[in-house]
Amino acid sequence: MVTGAFGLVGSAVVAVLAAQGYAVVATDLRTPANLASAQGLPPEVQVRWADLTSATEVTSLVASTTPAAIVHLAALIPPFCYANRPLAQAVNVEATGSLLAAAADLASPPRFVLASSVAVYGARNRYRDQGLLTAGTPVNPSDLYGAHKVAAENLVKSSSLEWVVLRLGGVLTAAPRWSIDPNLLRFEAVLPSDGRIQTVDVRDVARAFCAAITTSHVDEVFLIGGDSSHRTTQSAVAAETAAAMGLAGGIPIGRPGDPDDDRSWFVTDWMDTGRSQQVLDFQRHALPAMHAETSAAVGWRRGPLRLAAPIVRTVLKTQSPYRGMGGRFADPWRAIERCWGDPQY
């Protein structure tokens, strides 16, 4: 069973599992967008609509499907979690507990594979000698989302089920995205431009989750990022992704992080994925190849988009979350609070 089955990662996981011959139960909220997406699924995929914030619905869902494994992807992510803290708690933490309880009641309890995040490590100042993130790096959440993921991980680890936790980096898709929520563009603009981030192709993320279902290495945490080509910065990945779409120069360069203020950084960094790759064997798509794939898919549209790039840049600059804020360094937590609500936990 895959929760959050119609999100970016969920769709990829369902597709890979179905292609490998698994009997897949795809569950998510019943929304117009998800209903439309469900029409494109293979007929052997069983779709079950459910609200995971309802413990009653969760119990019924798990009892009626008796899954051999649960891949729990459903989450309310930044910046939306900051705007609705009660819902974020219900989705990110309480729903995890409900799934675990329902799964433990089955005659043959399933393996539980949790999608976590490198947000559990908290803000990461690139100018400190902190080394690469590892599964053993102490968790130290700086925001609500990171704290929620720590809480969810603790619920999983203290359960009676076999479990695997995957802490994800920045998930990207090579497919052109013609419709992007303006909130996501504004959110990217608040992050320190020189902040380190390790991205990963969503198809490789799907491979990791599929491998986690059957690996003999259980009760273990794995870091999921792409190969070394995915070690980049916030500004570089934004600029390169835009250029691949034909919008070179269309994304304004944001503010850098303050080297002397550890608090003014975001919750991303580079990671050591050696152990994860050894066990899960998921890395297939290098970042430059992803950009080339995007460019090829955009095709002739790159010409008109290239002409639109200066206009896009001007519009985005006028909508900057830092507009009217003094200083030259990024202050992501203050900007987030102005735009969406208190990010602290």
mmCIF file of C-alpha atoms in Angstrom:
data_model
loop_
_atom_site.group_PDB
_atom_site.id
_atom_site.type_symbol
_atom_site.label_atom_id
_atom_site.label_comp_id
_atom_site.label_asym_id
_atom_site.label_seq_id
_atom_site.Cartn_x
_atom_site.Cartn_y
_atom_site.Cartn_z
ATOM 1 C CA MET A 1 0.000 0.000 0.000
ATOM 2 C CA VAL A 2 1.274 3.451 -0.949
ATOM 3 C CA THR A 3 -0.052 6.527 0.865
ATOM 4 C CA GLY A 4 0.168 9.910 -0.811
ATOM 5 C CA ALA A 5 -0.028 7.886 -4.007
ATOM 6 C CA PHE A 6 -0.789 10.765 -6.353
ATOM 7 C CA GLY A 7 1.963 13.136 -5.289
ATOM 8 C CA LEU A 8 5.242 13.512 -7.177
ATOM 9 C CA VAL A 9 6.977 10.678 -5.322
ATOM 10 C CA GLY A 10 3.850 8.579 -4.840
ATOM 11 C CA SER A 11 3.031 8.501 -8.538
ATOM 12 C CA ALA A 12 6.544 7.324 -9.338
ATOM 13 C CA VAL A 13 6.510 4.659 -6.615
ATOM 14 C CA VAL A 14 3.138 3.283 -7.733
ATOM 15 C CA ALA A 15 4.324 3.145 -11.353
ATOM 16 C CA VAL A 16 7.504 1.230 -10.495
ATOM 17 C CA LEU A 17 5.754 -1.202 -8.157
ATOM 18 C CA ALA A 18 3.033 -1.915 -10.722
ATOM 19 C CA ALA A 19 5.653 -2.438 -13.442
ATOM 20 C CA GLN A 20 7.410 -4.951 -11.189
ATOM 21 C CA GLY A 21 4.208 -6.944 -10.816
ATOM 22 C CA TYR A 22 3.200 -5.986 -7.290
ATOM 23 C CA ALA A 23 -0.477 -5.833 -6.312
ATOM 24 C CA VAL A 24 -0.576 -2.152 -5.414
ATOM 25 C CA VAL A 25 -3.126 -0.312 -3.300
ATOM 26 C CA ALA A 26 -2.829 3.412 -4.021
ATOM 27 C CA THR A 27 -4.434 5.641 -1.414
ATOM 28 C CA ASP A 28 -4.802 9.394 -1.238
ATOM 29 C CA LEU A 29 -7.408 12.090 -0.714
ATOM 30 C CA ARG A 30 -10.356 12.115 -3.101
ATOM 31 C CA THR A 31 -9.787 15.391 -4.970
ATOM 32 C CA PRO A 32 -10.542 16.378 -8.578
ATOM 33 C CA ALA A 33 -6.839 16.319 -9.442
ATOM 34 C CA ASN A 34 -6.308 12.897 -7.888
ATOM 35 C CA LEU A 35 -9.431 11.500 -9.535
ATOM 36 C CA ALA A 36 -8.062 12.616 -12.903
ATOM 37 C CA SER A 37 -4.650 11.092 -12.161
ATOM 38 C CA ALA A 38 -6.255 7.805 -11.159
ATOM 39 C CA GLN A 39 -7.697 7.431 -14.648
ATOM 40 C CA GLY A 40 -4.178 6.896 -15.981
ATOM 41 C CA LEU A 41 -3.251 4.050 -13.644
ATOM 42 C CA PRO A 42 -2.926 0.452 -14.823
ATOM 43 C CA PRO A 43 -6.159 -1.470 -14.175
ATOM 44 C CA GLU A 44 -4.452 -3.801 -11.704
ATOM 45 C CA VAL A 45 -3.732 -0.911 -9.304
ATOM 46 C CA GLN A 46 -6.450 -0.697 -6.659
ATOM 47 C CA VAL A 47 -7.325 2.885 -5.697
ATOM 48 C CA ARG A 48 -8.700 3.510 -2.220
ATOM 49 C CA TRP A 49 -9.681 7.040 -1.243
ATOM 50 C CA ALA A 50 -9.086 7.828 2.418
ATOM 51 C CA ASP A 51 -8.454 10.688 4.808
ATOM 52 C CA LEU A 52 -5.509 9.546 6.907
ATOM 53 C CA THR A 53 -6.305 12.120 9.588
ATOM 54 C CA SER A 54 -9.331 9.966 10.456
ATOM 55 C CA ALA A 55 -8.212 7.035 12.609
ATOM 56 C CA THR A 56 -11.459 5.252 11.765
ATOM 57 C CA GLU A 57 -10.804 5.489 8.035
ATOM 58 C CA VAL A 58 -7.216 4.344 8.514
ATOM 59 C CA THR A 59 -8.274 1.294 10.511
ATOM 60 C CA SER A 60 -10.835 0.337 7.867
ATOM 61 C CA LEU A 61 -8.368 0.903 5.025
ATOM 62 C CA VAL A 62 -5.613 -1.241 6.517
ATOM 63 C CA ALA A 63 -7.933 -3.996 7.737
ATOM 64 C CA SER A 64 -9.634 -4.334 4.347
ATOM 65 C CA THR A 65 -6.449 -4.354 2.253
ATOM 66 C CA THR A 66 -4.089 -6.318 4.566
ATOM 67 C CA PRO A 67 -0.922 -4.990 2.898
ATOM 68 C CA ALA A 68 2.380 -6.852 3.050
ATOM 69 C CA ALA A 69 4.147 -3.485 3.168
ATOM 70 C CA ILE A 70 3.093 0.108 3.741
ATOM 71 C CA VAL A 71 5.026 2.857 1.963
ATOM 72 C CA HIS A 72 3.986 5.971 3.862
ATOM 73 C CA LEU A 73 4.563 9.044 1.708
ATOM 74 C CA ALA A 74 1.589 11.247 2.621
ATOM 75 C CA ALA A 75 2.746 14.524 4.181
ATOM 76 C CA LEU A 76 2.021 18.225 4.379
ATOM 77 C CA ILE A 77 5.320 19.733 3.293
ATOM 78 C CA PRO A 78 6.847 23.233 3.485
ATOM 79 C CA PRO A 79 5.663 25.892 3.049
ATOM 80 C CA PHE A 80 2.091 24.626 3.388
ATOM 81 C CA CYS A 81 2.695 22.994 6.774
ATOM 82 C CA TYR A 82 3.563 26.401 8.245
ATOM 83 C CA ALA A 83 0.239 27.867 7.107
ATOM 84 C CA ASN A 84 -1.876 25.168 8.775
ATOM 85 C CA ARG A 85 -0.105 23.838 11.839
ATOM 86 C CA PRO A 86 -2.989 21.709 13.218
ATOM 87 C CA LEU A 87 -3.480 19.951 9.880
ATOM 88 C CA ALA A 88 0.277 19.455 9.520
ATOM 89 C CA GLN A 89 0.432 17.769 12.928
ATOM 90 C CA ALA A 90 -2.515 15.547 12.017
ATOM 91 C CA VAL A 91 -1.079 14.518 8.641
ATOM 92 C CA ASN A 92 2.619 14.296 9.424
ATOM 93 C CA VAL A 93 2.523 12.748 12.885
ATOM 94 C CA GLU A 94 -0.884 11.520 14.007
ATOM 95 C CA ALA A 95 -1.681 9.754 10.723
ATOM 96 C CA THR A 96 1.613 7.887 11.026
ATOM 97 C CA GLY A 97 0.585 6.679 14.456
ATOM 98 C CA SER A 98 -2.823 5.581 13.178
ATOM 99 C CA LEU A 99 -1.263 3.594 10.342
ATOM 100 C CA LEU A 100 1.191 1.908 12.688
ATOM 101 C CA ALA A 101 -1.548 0.948 15.139
ATOM 102 C CA ALA A 102 -3.788 -0.436 12.408
ATOM 103 C CA ALA A 103 -0.896 -2.356 10.853
ATOM 104 C CA ALA A 104 0.130 -3.877 14.178
ATOM 105 C CA ASP A 105 -3.374 -5.323 14.580
ATOM 106 C CA LEU A 106 -3.119 -7.417 11.416
ATOM 107 C CA ALA A 107 -2.531 -11.150 11.692
ATOM 108 C CA SER A 108 0.549 -10.719 9.489
ATOM 109 C CA PRO A 109 1.859 -7.231 10.267
ATOM 110 C CA PRO A 110 3.427 -5.441 7.269
ATOM 111 C CA ARG A 111 6.807 -3.827 6.868
ATOM 112 C CA PHE A 112 6.544 -0.052 7.320
ATOM 113 C CA VAL A 113 8.630 2.164 5.019
ATOM 114 C CA LEU A 114 8.552 5.822 6.035
ATOM 115 C CA ALA A 115 9.393 8.813 3.866
ATOM 116 C CA SER A 116 11.345 11.157 6.114
ATOM 117 C CA SER A 117 13.534 14.136 5.240
ATOM 118 C CA VAL A 118 16.956 15.649 5.787
ATOM 119 C CA ALA A 119 14.966 18.404 7.512
ATOM 120 C CA VAL A 120 15.438 16.344 10.688
ATOM 121 C CA TYR A 121 19.018 17.659 10.865
ATOM 122 C CA GLY A 122 17.969 21.307 11.071
ATOM 123 C CA ALA A 123 19.581 24.413 9.604
ATOM 124 C CA ARG A 124 22.983 23.782 8.023
ATOM 125 C CA ASN A 125 25.488 26.629 7.676
ATOM 126 C CA ARG A 126 27.701 25.690 4.737
ATOM 127 C CA TYR A 127 30.577 27.705 6.184
ATOM 128 C CA ARG A 128 30.851 25.472 9.260
ATOM 129 C CA ASP A 129 32.986 22.351 8.971
ATOM 130 C CA GLN A 130 30.132 19.938 9.655
ATOM 131 C CA GLY A 131 30.955 17.277 7.065
ATOM 132 C CA LEU A 132 28.468 15.303 5.003
ATOM 133 C CA LEU A 133 25.162 14.253 6.502
ATOM 134 C CA THR A 134 24.989 10.582 7.499
ATOM 135 C CA ALA A 135 22.361 8.400 9.108
ATOM 136 C CA GLY A 136 24.321 8.850 12.324
ATOM 137 C CA THR A 137 24.372 12.652 12.248
ATOM 138 C CA PRO A 138 22.389 13.804 15.317
ATOM 139 C CA VAL A 139 18.915 15.103 14.514
ATOM 140 C CA ASN A 140 18.397 18.744 15.467
ATOM 141 C CA PRO A 141 15.249 20.083 13.788
ATOM 142 C CA SER A 142 14.960 23.825 13.230
ATOM 143 C CA ASP A 143 11.389 23.965 11.986
ATOM 144 C CA LEU A 144 7.953 22.427 12.290
ATOM 145 C CA TYR A 145 8.408 20.020 9.388
ATOM 146 C CA GLY A 146 11.717 18.673 10.649
ATOM 147 C CA ALA A 147 10.236 18.211 14.121
ATOM 148 C CA HIS A 148 7.249 16.386 12.641
ATOM 149 C CA LYS A 149 9.539 14.008 10.775
ATOM 150 C CA VAL A 150 11.565 13.303 13.918
ATOM 151 C CA ALA A 151 8.324 12.545 15.766
ATOM 152 C CA ALA A 152 7.099 10.272 12.965
ATOM 153 C CA GLU A 153 10.432 8.434 12.862
ATOM 154 C CA ASN A 154 10.277 7.874 16.612
ATOM 155 C CA LEU A 155 6.787 6.399 16.311
ATOM 156 C CA VAL A 156 7.996 4.034 13.600
ATOM 157 C CA LYS A 157 11.125 2.988 15.486
ATOM 158 C CA SER A 158 9.188 2.289 18.681
ATOM 159 C CA SER A 159 6.568 0.169 16.897
ATOM 160 C CA SER A 160 6.512 -3.621 16.763
ATOM 161 C CA LEU A 161 6.769 -3.629 12.958
ATOM 162 C CA GLU A 162 9.738 -4.190 10.681
ATOM 163 C CA TRP A 163 10.651 -0.735 9.471
ATOM 164 C CA VAL A 164 12.857 1.193 7.065
ATOM 165 C CA VAL A 165 13.212 4.991 7.101
ATOM 166 C CA LEU A 166 14.304 6.920 4.011
ATOM 167 C CA ARG A 167 15.425 10.512 4.597
ATOM 168 C CA LEU A 168 14.972 12.309 1.297
ATOM 169 C CA GLY A 169 16.978 15.156 -0.175
ATOM 170 C CA GLY A 170 15.583 17.597 -2.742
ATOM 171 C CA VAL A 171 13.396 15.560 -5.092
ATOM 172 C CA LEU A 172 13.379 16.703 -8.731
ATOM 173 C CA THR A 173 11.647 15.538 -11.882
ATOM 174 C CA ALA A 174 13.005 15.730 -15.420
ATOM 175 C CA ALA A 175 9.462 16.101 -16.745
ATOM 176 C CA PRO A 176 8.652 19.734 -17.631
ATOM 177 C CA ARG A 177 6.293 21.222 -15.070
ATOM 178 C CA TRP A 178 4.053 23.653 -16.864
ATOM 179 C CA SER A 179 2.027 24.560 -13.805
ATOM 180 C CA ILE A 180 3.829 25.471 -10.579
ATOM 181 C CA ASP A 181 2.159 26.670 -7.399
ATOM 182 C CA PRO A 182 3.279 30.298 -6.846
ATOM 183 C CA ASN A 183 3.819 29.425 -3.186
ATOM 184 C CA LEU A 184 6.614 27.069 -4.197
ATOM 185 C CA LEU A 185 8.337 29.751 -6.271
ATOM 186 C CA ARG A 186 8.150 32.202 -3.378
ATOM 187 C CA PHE A 187 9.371 29.539 -0.984
ATOM 188 C CA GLU A 188 12.439 28.815 -3.097
ATOM 189 C CA ALA A 189 13.156 32.552 -3.143
ATOM 190 C CA VAL A 190 13.459 32.751 0.658
ATOM 191 C CA LEU A 191 16.188 30.108 0.865
ATOM 192 C CA PRO A 192 19.862 31.150 1.050
ATOM 193 C CA SER A 193 21.158 31.163 -2.518
ATOM 194 C CA ASP A 194 24.451 29.550 -1.501
ATOM 195 C CA GLY A 195 22.851 26.942 0.741
ATOM 196 C CA ARG A 196 23.971 23.413 -0.084
ATOM 197 C CA ILE A 197 21.402 20.904 -1.273
ATOM 198 C CA GLN A 198 21.663 17.377 -2.613
ATOM 199 C CA THR A 199 18.942 16.670 -5.127
ATOM 200 C CA VAL A 200 17.712 13.341 -6.480
ATOM 201 C CA ASP A 201 15.643 12.224 -9.468
ATOM 202 C CA VAL A 202 12.146 11.147 -8.447
ATOM 203 C CA ARG A 203 12.610 7.941 -10.450
ATOM 204 C CA ASP A 204 15.607 7.066 -8.308
ATOM 205 C CA VAL A 205 13.583 7.841 -5.188
ATOM 206 C CA ALA A 206 10.955 5.391 -6.419
ATOM 207 C CA ARG A 207 13.645 2.734 -6.925
ATOM 208 C CA ALA A 208 14.820 3.295 -3.358
ATOM 209 C CA PHE A 209 11.349 2.824 -1.913
ATOM 210 C CA CYS A 210 10.760 -0.309 -3.966
ATOM 211 C CA ALA A 211 14.075 -1.752 -2.775
ATOM 212 C CA ALA A 212 13.214 -0.862 0.820
ATOM 213 C CA ILE A 213 10.172 -3.125 0.636
ATOM 214 C CA THR A 214 12.278 -6.255 0.149
ATOM 215 C CA THR A 215 15.740 -5.490 1.530
ATOM 216 C CA SER A 216 17.026 -7.695 4.327
ATOM 217 C CA HIS A 217 18.442 -4.565 5.988
ATOM 218 C CA VAL A 218 15.532 -3.590 8.204
ATOM 219 C CA ASP A 219 15.276 -1.278 11.217
ATOM 220 C CA GLU A 220 17.716 1.073 9.510
ATOM 221 C CA VAL A 221 17.755 4.675 8.289
ATOM 222 C CA PHE A 222 18.965 5.483 4.770
ATOM 223 C CA LEU A 223 19.782 8.838 3.168
ATOM 224 C CA ILE A 224 18.331 9.248 -0.315
ATOM 225 C CA GLY A 225 20.133 11.667 -2.614
ATOM 226 C CA GLY A 226 21.495 11.488 -6.117
ATOM 227 C CA ASP A 227 25.113 10.818 -7.054
ATOM 228 C CA SER A 228 27.817 13.448 -6.585
ATOM 229 C CA SER A 229 26.548 15.456 -9.570
ATOM 230 C CA HIS A 230 23.493 16.275 -7.442
ATOM 231 C CA ARG A 231 25.559 18.113 -4.819
ATOM 232 C CA THR A 232 24.683 21.669 -5.696
ATOM 233 C CA THR A 233 23.340 24.918 -4.233
ATOM 234 C CA GLN A 234 19.865 26.398 -4.071
ATOM 235 C CA SER A 235 20.641 29.094 -6.649
ATOM 236 C CA ALA A 236 22.420 26.711 -9.020
ATOM 237 C CA VAL A 237 19.646 24.139 -9.120
ATOM 238 C CA ALA A 238 17.026 26.857 -9.665
ATOM 239 C CA ALA A 239 19.028 28.510 -12.447
ATOM 240 C CA GLU A 240 19.894 25.235 -14.187
ATOM 241 C CA THR A 241 16.328 23.945 -14.023
ATOM 242 C CA ALA A 242 15.030 27.213 -15.470
ATOM 243 C CA ALA A 243 17.669 27.142 -18.216
ATOM 244 C CA ALA A 244 16.668 23.599 -19.135
ATOM 245 C CA MET A 245 13.133 24.892 -19.652
ATOM 246 C CA GLY A 246 14.410 27.710 -21.858
ATOM 247 C CA LEU A 247 14.113 30.339 -19.129
ATOM 248 C CA ALA A 248 17.833 31.058 -18.721
ATOM 249 C CA GLY A 249 18.201 34.116 -16.498
ATOM 250 C CA GLY A 250 14.526 33.987 -15.581
ATOM 251 C CA ILE A 251 15.068 33.218 -11.897
ATOM 252 C CA PRO A 252 16.465 36.114 -9.837
ATOM 253 C CA ILE A 253 19.470 35.269 -7.692
ATOM 254 C CA GLY A 254 18.392 35.256 -4.063
ATOM 255 C CA ARG A 255 20.177 36.443 -0.967
ATOM 256 C CA PRO A 256 23.176 34.507 0.369
ATOM 257 C CA GLY A 257 23.228 33.044 3.852
ATOM 258 C CA ASP A 258 25.031 34.814 6.669
ATOM 259 C CA PRO A 259 28.259 32.883 7.425
ATOM 260 C CA ASP A 260 28.177 34.161 11.016
ATOM 261 C CA ASP A 261 24.566 33.245 11.800
ATOM 262 C CA ASP A 262 23.861 29.514 11.991
ATOM 263 C CA ARG A 263 20.157 30.189 12.446
ATOM 264 C CA SER A 264 19.747 31.957 9.088
ATOM 265 C CA TRP A 265 20.215 28.827 6.978
ATOM 266 C CA PHE A 266 17.766 26.252 5.694
ATOM 267 C CA VAL A 267 17.483 22.539 6.399
ATOM 268 C CA THR A 268 19.357 21.099 3.412
ATOM 269 C CA ASP A 269 22.933 19.916 2.904
ATOM 270 C CA TRP A 270 25.069 17.374 1.072
ATOM 271 C CA MET A 271 24.992 13.789 2.242
ATOM 272 C CA ASP A 272 26.958 10.565 2.243
ATOM 273 C CA THR A 273 24.782 8.130 0.279
ATOM 274 C CA GLY A 274 27.352 5.331 0.101
ATOM 275 C CA ARG A 275 25.559 2.977 2.474
ATOM 276 C CA SER A 276 22.161 3.702 0.916
ATOM 277 C CA GLN A 277 23.441 3.043 -2.588
ATOM 278 C CA GLN A 278 25.176 -0.157 -1.468
ATOM 279 C CA VAL A 279 21.969 -1.569 0.027
ATOM 280 C CA LEU A 280 19.223 -0.072 -2.161
ATOM 281 C CA ASP A 281 21.059 0.408 -5.491
ATOM 282 C CA PHE A 282 18.843 3.273 -6.599
ATOM 283 C CA GLN A 283 21.034 5.957 -8.195
ATOM 284 C CA ARG A 284 20.609 5.979 -11.962
ATOM 285 C CA HIS A 285 20.082 9.579 -13.116
ATOM 286 C CA ALA A 286 22.822 12.225 -12.917
ATOM 287 C CA LEU A 287 21.738 15.853 -12.624
ATOM 288 C CA PRO A 288 23.188 17.050 -15.974
ATOM 289 C CA ALA A 289 21.399 14.193 -17.747
ATOM 290 C CA MET A 290 18.149 15.224 -16.076
ATOM 291 C CA HIS A 291 18.538 18.777 -17.358
ATOM 292 C CA ALA A 292 19.269 17.470 -20.867
ATOM 293 C CA GLU A 293 16.150 15.320 -20.681
ATOM 294 C CA THR A 294 14.084 18.323 -19.636
ATOM 295 C CA SER A 295 15.457 20.420 -22.496
ATOM 296 C CA ALA A 296 14.629 17.701 -25.012
ATOM 297 C CA ALA A 297 11.091 17.379 -23.671
ATOM 298 C CA VAL A 298 10.483 21.138 -23.831
ATOM 299 C CA GLY A 299 11.710 21.126 -27.422
ATOM 300 C CA TRP A 300 10.604 23.991 -29.647
ATOM 301 C CA ARG A 301 8.943 25.781 -26.730
ATOM 302 C CA ARG A 302 12.385 26.796 -25.502
ATOM 303 C CA GLY A 303 12.461 29.557 -28.122
ATOM 304 C CA PRO A 304 9.345 31.420 -26.941
ATOM 305 C CA LEU A 305 10.245 30.769 -23.318
ATOM 306 C CA ARG A 306 13.688 32.277 -23.865
ATOM 307 C CA LEU A 307 11.998 35.487 -24.976
ATOM 308 C CA ALA A 308 9.788 35.425 -21.894
ATOM 309 C CA ALA A 309 12.671 34.981 -19.443
ATOM 310 C CA PRO A 310 13.289 38.722 -18.787
ATOM 311 C CA ILE A 311 9.590 39.236 -18.092
ATOM 312 C CA VAL A 312 9.503 36.271 -15.724
ATOM 313 C CA ARG A 313 12.548 37.615 -13.915
ATOM 314 C CA THR A 314 10.966 41.050 -13.477
ATOM 315 C CA VAL A 315 7.716 39.602 -12.162
ATOM 316 C CA LEU A 316 9.488 37.324 -9.698
ATOM 317 C CA LYS A 317 11.639 40.199 -8.420
ATOM 318 C CA THR A 318 8.541 42.274 -7.688
ATOM 319 C CA GLN A 319 7.073 39.327 -5.768
ATOM 320 C CA SER A 320 10.216 38.592 -3.748
ATOM 321 C CA PRO A 321 9.502 37.588 -0.140
ATOM 322 C CA TYR A 322 12.376 39.897 0.835
ATOM 323 C CA ARG A 323 10.794 42.935 -0.793
ATOM 324 C CA GLY A 324 10.824 45.686 1.823
ATOM 325 C CA MET A 325 13.068 43.724 4.199
ATOM 326 C CA GLY A 326 16.392 45.328 5.013
ATOM 327 C CA GLY A 327 19.776 43.649 5.017
ATOM 328 C CA ARG A 328 21.707 41.727 2.392
ATOM 329 C CA PHE A 329 21.659 38.219 3.859
ATOM 330 C CA ALA A 330 18.859 35.699 3.680
ATOM 331 C CA ASP A 331 16.637 35.342 6.737
ATOM 332 C CA PRO A 332 14.494 32.376 5.687
ATOM 333 C CA TRP A 333 12.626 31.867 8.948
ATOM 334 C CA ARG A 334 11.568 35.496 9.206
ATOM 335 C CA ALA A 335 10.531 35.548 5.539
ATOM 336 C CA ILE A 336 8.595 32.301 5.943
ATOM 337 C CA GLU A 337 6.727 33.710 8.925
ATOM 338 C CA ARG A 338 5.777 36.800 6.923
ATOM 339 C CA CYS A 339 4.465 34.741 4.024
ATOM 340 C CA TRP A 340 2.942 31.598 5.562
ATOM 341 C CA GLY A 341 3.099 31.603 9.340
ATOM 342 C CA ASP A 342 5.331 30.607 12.210
ATOM 343 C CA PRO A 343 7.759 27.875 11.047
ATOM 344 C CA GLN A 344 9.092 27.079 14.518
ATOM 345 C CA TYR A 345 8.003 24.062 16.515
#
